[in-house]
XYZ file of C-alpha atoms in Angstrom:
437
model
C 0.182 -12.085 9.463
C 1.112 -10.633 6.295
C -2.345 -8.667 5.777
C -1.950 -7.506 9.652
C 1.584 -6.416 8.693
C 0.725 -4.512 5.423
C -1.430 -2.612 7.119
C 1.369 -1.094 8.960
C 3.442 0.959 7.696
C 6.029 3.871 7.301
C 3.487 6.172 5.850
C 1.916 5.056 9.001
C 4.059 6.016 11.682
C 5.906 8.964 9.722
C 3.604 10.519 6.915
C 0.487 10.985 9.447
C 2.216 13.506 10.899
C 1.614 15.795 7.639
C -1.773 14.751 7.698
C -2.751 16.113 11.209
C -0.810 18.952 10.709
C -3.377 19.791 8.148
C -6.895 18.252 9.465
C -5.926 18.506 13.171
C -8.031 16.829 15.479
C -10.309 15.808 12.096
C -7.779 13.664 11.076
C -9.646 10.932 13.118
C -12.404 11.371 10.589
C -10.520 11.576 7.506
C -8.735 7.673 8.534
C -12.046 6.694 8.800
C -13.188 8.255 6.039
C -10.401 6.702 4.059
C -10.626 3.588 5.728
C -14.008 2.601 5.391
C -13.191 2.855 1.180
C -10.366 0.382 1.967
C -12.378 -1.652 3.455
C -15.004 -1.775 0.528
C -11.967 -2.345 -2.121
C -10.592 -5.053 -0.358
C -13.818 -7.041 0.394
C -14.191 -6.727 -3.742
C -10.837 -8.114 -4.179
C -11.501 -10.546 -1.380
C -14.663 -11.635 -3.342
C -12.896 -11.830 -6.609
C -9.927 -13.330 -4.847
C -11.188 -16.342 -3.308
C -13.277 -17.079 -6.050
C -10.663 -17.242 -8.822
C -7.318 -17.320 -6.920
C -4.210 -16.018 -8.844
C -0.974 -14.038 -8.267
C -1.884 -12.073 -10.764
C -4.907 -10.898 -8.779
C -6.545 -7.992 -9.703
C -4.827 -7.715 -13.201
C -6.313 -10.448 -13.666
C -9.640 -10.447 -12.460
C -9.824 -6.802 -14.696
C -8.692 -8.694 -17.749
C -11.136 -11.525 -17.281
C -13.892 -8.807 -16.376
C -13.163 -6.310 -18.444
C -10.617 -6.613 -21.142
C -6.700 -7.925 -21.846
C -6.152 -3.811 -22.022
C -7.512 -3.541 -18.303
C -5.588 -6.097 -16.880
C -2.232 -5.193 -18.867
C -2.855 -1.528 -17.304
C -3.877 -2.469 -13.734
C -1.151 -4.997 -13.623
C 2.214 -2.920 -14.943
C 1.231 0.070 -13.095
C 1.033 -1.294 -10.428
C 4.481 -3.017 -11.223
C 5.989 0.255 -11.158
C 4.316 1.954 -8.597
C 5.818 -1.816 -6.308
C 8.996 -1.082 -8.479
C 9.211 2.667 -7.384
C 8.570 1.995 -3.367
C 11.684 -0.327 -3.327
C 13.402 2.338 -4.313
C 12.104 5.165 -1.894
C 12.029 2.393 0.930
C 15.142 1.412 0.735
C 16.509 5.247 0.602
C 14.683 5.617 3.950
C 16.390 2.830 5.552
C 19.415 3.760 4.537
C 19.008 7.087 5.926
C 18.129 5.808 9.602
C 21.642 3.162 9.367
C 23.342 6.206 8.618
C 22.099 8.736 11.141
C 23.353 5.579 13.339
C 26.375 4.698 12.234
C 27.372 8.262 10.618
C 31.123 7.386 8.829
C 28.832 5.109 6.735
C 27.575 5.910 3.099
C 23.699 5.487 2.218
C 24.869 3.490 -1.134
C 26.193 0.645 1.223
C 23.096 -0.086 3.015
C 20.929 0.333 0.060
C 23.024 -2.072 -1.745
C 22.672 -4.759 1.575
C 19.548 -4.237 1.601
C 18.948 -4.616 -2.207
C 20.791 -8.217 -2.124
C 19.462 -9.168 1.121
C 15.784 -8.978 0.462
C 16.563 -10.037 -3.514
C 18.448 -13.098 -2.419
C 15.538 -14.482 0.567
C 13.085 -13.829 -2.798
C 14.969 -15.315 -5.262
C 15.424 -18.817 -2.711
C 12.251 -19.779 -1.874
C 8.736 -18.297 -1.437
C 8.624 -19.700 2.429
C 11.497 -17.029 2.867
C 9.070 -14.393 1.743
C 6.587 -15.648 4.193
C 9.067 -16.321 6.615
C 10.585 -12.549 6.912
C 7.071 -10.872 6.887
C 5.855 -12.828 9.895
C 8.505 -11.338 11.652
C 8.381 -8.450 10.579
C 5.084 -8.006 11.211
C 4.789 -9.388 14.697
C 7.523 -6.942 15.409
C 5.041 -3.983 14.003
C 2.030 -5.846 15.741
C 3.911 -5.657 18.982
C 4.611 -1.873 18.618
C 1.470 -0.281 17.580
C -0.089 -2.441 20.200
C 2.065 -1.454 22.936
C 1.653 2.660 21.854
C -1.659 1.678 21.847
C -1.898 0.503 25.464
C 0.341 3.428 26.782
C -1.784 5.671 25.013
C -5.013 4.684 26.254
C -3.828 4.217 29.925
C -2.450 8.240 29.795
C -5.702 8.805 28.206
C -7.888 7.834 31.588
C -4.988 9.681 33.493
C -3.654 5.854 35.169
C -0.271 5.952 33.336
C 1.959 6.634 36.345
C 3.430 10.904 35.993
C 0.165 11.883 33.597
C -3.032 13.211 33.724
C -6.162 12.484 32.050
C -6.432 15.230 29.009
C -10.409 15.256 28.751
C -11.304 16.831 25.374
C -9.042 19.749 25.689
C -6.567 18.766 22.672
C -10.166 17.511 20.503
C -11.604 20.951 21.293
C -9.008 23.611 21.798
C -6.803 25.434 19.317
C -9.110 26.020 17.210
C -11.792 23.425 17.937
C -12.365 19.728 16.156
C -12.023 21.209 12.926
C -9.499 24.058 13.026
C -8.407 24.578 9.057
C -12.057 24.300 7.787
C -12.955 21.265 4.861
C -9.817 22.264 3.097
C -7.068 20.968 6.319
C -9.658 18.083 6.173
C -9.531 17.370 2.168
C -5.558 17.393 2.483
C -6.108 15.149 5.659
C -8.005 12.488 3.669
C -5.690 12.724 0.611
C -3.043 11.870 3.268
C -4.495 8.755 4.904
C -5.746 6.948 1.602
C -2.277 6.618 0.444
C -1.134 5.585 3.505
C -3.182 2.512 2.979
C -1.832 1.257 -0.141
C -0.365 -2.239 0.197
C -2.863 -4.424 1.204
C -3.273 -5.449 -2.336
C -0.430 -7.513 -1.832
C -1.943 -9.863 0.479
C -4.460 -11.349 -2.195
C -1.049 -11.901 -4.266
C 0.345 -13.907 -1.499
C -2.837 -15.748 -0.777
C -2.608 -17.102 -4.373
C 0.478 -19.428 -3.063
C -0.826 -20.208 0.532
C -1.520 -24.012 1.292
C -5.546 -22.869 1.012
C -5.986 -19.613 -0.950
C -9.545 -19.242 -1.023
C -9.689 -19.893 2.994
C -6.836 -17.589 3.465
C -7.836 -14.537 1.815
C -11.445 -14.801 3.006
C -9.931 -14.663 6.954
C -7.503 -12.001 5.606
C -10.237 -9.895 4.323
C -13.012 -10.160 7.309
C -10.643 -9.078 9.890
C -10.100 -5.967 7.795
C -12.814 -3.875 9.676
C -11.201 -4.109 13.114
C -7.805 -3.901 11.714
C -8.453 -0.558 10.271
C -10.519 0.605 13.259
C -7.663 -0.271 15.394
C -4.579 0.489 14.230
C -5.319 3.730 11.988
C -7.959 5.410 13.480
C -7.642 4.474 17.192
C -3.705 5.270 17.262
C -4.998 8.536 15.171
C -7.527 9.138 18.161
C -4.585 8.447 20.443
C -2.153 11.091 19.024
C -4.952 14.173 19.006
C -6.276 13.433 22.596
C -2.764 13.384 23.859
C -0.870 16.465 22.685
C -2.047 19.486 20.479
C -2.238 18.871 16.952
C -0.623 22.157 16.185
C 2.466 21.081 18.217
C 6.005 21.618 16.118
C 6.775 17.535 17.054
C 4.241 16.183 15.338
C 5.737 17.099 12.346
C 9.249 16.943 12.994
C 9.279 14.410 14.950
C 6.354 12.037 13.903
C 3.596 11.818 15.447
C 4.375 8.638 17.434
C 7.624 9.836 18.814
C 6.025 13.073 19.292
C 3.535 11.152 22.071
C 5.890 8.766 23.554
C 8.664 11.613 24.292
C 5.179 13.302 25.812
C 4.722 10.404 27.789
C 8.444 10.484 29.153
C 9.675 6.951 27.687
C 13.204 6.507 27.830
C 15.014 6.361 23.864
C 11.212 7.265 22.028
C 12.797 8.601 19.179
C 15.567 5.908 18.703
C 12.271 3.349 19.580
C 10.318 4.594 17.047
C 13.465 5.041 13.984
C 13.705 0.952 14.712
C 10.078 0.060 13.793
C 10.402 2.866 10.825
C 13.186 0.853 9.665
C 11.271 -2.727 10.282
C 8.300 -1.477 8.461
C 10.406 0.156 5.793
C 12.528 -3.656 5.280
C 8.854 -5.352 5.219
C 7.789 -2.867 2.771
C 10.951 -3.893 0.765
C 10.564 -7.441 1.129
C 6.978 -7.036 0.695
C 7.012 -5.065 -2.832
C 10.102 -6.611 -4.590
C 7.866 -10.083 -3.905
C 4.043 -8.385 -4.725
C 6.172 -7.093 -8.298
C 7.761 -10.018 -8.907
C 4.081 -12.376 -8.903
C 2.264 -9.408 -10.963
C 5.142 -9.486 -13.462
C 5.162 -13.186 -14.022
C 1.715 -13.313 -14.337
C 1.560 -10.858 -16.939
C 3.935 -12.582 -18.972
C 2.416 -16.057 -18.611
C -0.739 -14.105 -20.084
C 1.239 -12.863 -23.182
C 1.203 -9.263 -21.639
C 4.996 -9.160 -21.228
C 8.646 -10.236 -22.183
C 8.476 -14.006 -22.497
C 12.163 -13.768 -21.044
C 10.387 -13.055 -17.424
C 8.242 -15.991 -17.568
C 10.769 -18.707 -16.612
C 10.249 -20.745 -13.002
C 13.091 -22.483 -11.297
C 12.436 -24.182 -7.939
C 9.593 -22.481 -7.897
C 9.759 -19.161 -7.928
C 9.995 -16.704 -10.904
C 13.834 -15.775 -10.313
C 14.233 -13.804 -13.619
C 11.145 -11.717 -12.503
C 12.220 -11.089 -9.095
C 15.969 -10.164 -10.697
C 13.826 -7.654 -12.957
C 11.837 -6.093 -10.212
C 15.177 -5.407 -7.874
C 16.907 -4.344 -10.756
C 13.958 -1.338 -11.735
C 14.125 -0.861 -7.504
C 18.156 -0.426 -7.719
C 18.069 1.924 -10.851
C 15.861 3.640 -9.303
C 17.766 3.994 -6.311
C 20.507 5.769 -8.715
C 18.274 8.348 -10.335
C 17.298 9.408 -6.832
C 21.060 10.182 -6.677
C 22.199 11.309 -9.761
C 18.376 13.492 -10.539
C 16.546 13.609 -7.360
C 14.638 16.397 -8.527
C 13.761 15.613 -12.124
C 13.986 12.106 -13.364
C 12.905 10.478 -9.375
C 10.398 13.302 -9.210
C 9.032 12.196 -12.091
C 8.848 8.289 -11.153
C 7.443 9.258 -7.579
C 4.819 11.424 -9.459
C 4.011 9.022 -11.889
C 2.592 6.692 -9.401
C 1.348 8.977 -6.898
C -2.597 7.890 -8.014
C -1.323 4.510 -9.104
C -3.240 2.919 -6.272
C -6.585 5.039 -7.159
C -6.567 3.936 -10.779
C -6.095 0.239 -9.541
C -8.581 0.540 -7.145
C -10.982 1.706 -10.015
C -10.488 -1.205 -11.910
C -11.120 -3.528 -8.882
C -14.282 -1.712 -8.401
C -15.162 -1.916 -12.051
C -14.428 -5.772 -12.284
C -16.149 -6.945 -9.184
C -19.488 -5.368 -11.091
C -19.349 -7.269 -14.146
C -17.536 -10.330 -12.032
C -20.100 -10.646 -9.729
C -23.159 -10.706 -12.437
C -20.819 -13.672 -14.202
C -20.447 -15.792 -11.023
C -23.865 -16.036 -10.025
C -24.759 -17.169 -13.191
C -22.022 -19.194 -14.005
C -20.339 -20.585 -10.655
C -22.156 -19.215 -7.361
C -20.621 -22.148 -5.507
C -17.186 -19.787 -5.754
C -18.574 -16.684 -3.879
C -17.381 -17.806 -0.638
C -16.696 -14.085 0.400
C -19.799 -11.863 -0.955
C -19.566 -8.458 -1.234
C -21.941 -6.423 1.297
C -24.742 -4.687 -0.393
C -24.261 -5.154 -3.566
C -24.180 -4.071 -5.936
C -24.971 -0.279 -3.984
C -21.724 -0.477 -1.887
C -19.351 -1.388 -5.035
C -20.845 1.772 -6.588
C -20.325 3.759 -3.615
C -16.632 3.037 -3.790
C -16.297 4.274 -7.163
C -18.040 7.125 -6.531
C -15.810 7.636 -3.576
C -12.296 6.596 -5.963
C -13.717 9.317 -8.585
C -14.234 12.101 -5.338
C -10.866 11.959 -4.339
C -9.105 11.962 -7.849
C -11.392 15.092 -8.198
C -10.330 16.051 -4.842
C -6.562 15.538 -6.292
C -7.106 18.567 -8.595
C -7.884 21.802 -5.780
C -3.731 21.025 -4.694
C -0.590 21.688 -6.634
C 1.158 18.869 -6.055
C -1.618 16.212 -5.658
C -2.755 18.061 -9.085
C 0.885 17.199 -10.492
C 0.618 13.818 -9.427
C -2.839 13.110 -11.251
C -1.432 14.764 -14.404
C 1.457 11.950 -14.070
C -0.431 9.224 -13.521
C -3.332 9.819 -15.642
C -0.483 9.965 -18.546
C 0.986 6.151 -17.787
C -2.534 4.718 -17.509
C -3.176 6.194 -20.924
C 0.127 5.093 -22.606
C -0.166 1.095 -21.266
C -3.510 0.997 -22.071
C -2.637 2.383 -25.268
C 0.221 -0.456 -25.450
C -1.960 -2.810 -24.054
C -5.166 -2.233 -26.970
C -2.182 -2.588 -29.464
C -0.024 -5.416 -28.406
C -3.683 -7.339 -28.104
C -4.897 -6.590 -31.780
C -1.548 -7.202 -32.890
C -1.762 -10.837 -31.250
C -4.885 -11.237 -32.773
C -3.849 -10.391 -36.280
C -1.032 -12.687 -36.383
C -3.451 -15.889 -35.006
C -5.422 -14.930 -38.210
């Protein structure tokens, strides 16, 4: 349930609306595009995963494959990229409790929602578990259900709608109607609307059975990502124009369901943004909280974080909420300098993570046959032709990343962080080794 629910997400139901704006009807092509190098990445993790389970995942799996300077990079980047979404999840939360109850301020709910989701990870990693079922049966339920109503006004039996035929697919301005450039934006869209699977092979690490857990997680990745990103995709173009003003204001998804006269769409719609903006919460202060230990138990962080009580790391948690909250605050006091800058610094966290999963899973893979094949329970497909393919595909779109201004700003950004820790990284780890000498 929790790799079904991190598929889903706010970027999901409200950033795709950006994305057909620019691709139009191509977007379809572009989330499969994208999806089909999610797929890849995860089935590398998955392989890595289940043969060396940790919570550390693929920090560690880079370290172990690579070098202590690879997994120290991989693993606090993506610490503050987790770090940085608490902060701009919890900001859109608060935003939909107040456009409810307007005499309230933002800080409030922010702080509720701080402590809430802090407090369930600081008791017990069942309460973790516990919340993301929910919330993702509650996201299950919804995508399913547009799903349904989407295909039945498709083949014109929804009761007060009639079957479009290709008009939307073809018309105003045809499949393709901004050229390779409204697709390029498109696909730079939908990959980082998939980050947050990753967190799944963190989880698995402290499931009853990891290696049987992430090996079902990762298999049922194909029709996952079929399903609920490129079919509800296909939905949306088929059933209104893609140049329509809603998609974009609106969302996409409230944009169809108005179009399909259902009672309260928008209010419908702001309560599953705000369910899969809590999940994301819950979801990120745990997945920062597990990479941060696990650094620290490997000597790659303050020893001060490495401390279990009833277990669960409770200082690292504290840590991660604490980064979240202050970040919270420098949206308010500097929203456009200091927040900019955190938001930017991350914006090709996931790529650079996903590069060293690729990298790893080639030199991992050579090691376990050798050493342990009894291990690779999942196998990557193809390999090792379909691992390179990926990292071809990581390097197009960080190329890609370059022809737009701010995609171009966000490269810059990150490309600087992932310098400086593995800078830190190559000189923490040869100052270890000169004091053992």
């Amino acid at each position: 349930m929790i790799a079904l629910g991190g598929v889903i997400g706010a970027g999901l139901f409200i950033g795709s609306g950006a994305g057909i704006a620019a691709a139009g009807p191509a977007i379809v092509l572009a989330y499969a595009a994208s999806g089909l190098l999610v797929l890849l990445v995860m089935r590398m993790l998955g392989e890595m995963s289940a043969a060396n389970p940790a919570s550390g995942s693929f920090s560690v799996h880079a370290e172990r494959a690579i070098g202590p300077w690879a997994g120290f990079t991989a693993g606090w980047m993506f610490w503050v990229l987790l770090c940085v979404g608490i902060a701009a999840e919890a900001i859109g939360a608060a935003q939909i409790m107040t456009g409810w109850l307007p005499g309230t301020e933002s800080w409030m709910w922010v702080a509720l929602f701080m402590a809430l989701f802090c407090g369930t990870n600081l008791a017990a990693v069942s309460n973790f578990g516990e919340f993301e079922f929910w919330f993702a049966a509650l996201k299950i339920t919804a995508i399913a259900a547009f799903l349904v109503l989407g295909a039945l006004a498709i083949l014109g039996i929804l009761p007060g709608t009639d079957a479009p035929g290709t008009s939307n697919l073809t018309g105003d301005g045809g499949f393709l109607p901004n050229g390779v450039n409204g697709l390029v934006i498109g696909l730079l869209a939908s990959v980082f609307a998939y980050g947050g699977l990753e967190t799944v092979t963190i989880a698995a690490a402290e499931s009853e059975r990891p290696r049987e857990g992430v090996a079902k997680a990762v298999r049922t990745a194909m029709w996952r990502i079929a399903l609920f990103y490129v079919g509800s995709m296909l939905v949306i173009v088929t059933l209104i124009p893609w140049d329509d003003k809603s998609v974009v204001g609106d969302g996409p998804y409230v944009a169809v369901l108005e179009f399909l006269d259902i009672p309260a769409a928008g209010q419908i719609m702001n309560v599953v943004v705000l369910v899969a903006l809590l999940s994301a919460m819950n979801a990120n202060i745990y997945g920062a909280s597990r990479m941060a230990y696990s650094l620290v138990a490997r000597g790659e962080g303050p020893r001060a974080l490495g401390k279990v009580s009833g277990g669960v790391p409770r200082r690292a948690v504290l840590a991660s909420s604490t980064f979240g909250f202050f970040a919270v605050l420098l949206s308010y006091w500097w929203p456009d300098t200091v927040f900019k800058w955190l938001l930017n610094m991350v914006g090709a966290a996931v790529l650079v993570v996903w590069g060293f999963i690729a990298v790893a899973q080639l030199r991992m893979r050579r090691r376990l046959e050798r050493e342990a094949p009894e291990k690779l329970t999942v196998r990557m497909w193809a390999y090792p032709y379909l691992t390179w393919l990926a990292l071809a595909g990581v390097v197009a779109i960080l190329l890609l990343m370059l022809r737009e201004g701010d995609t171009r700003t966000q490269l810059y950004f990150t490309g600087g962080l992932a310098v400086v820790l593995a800078l830190i990284g190559s000189v923490r780890r040869r100052a270890s080794a000169e004091r053992r000498s």
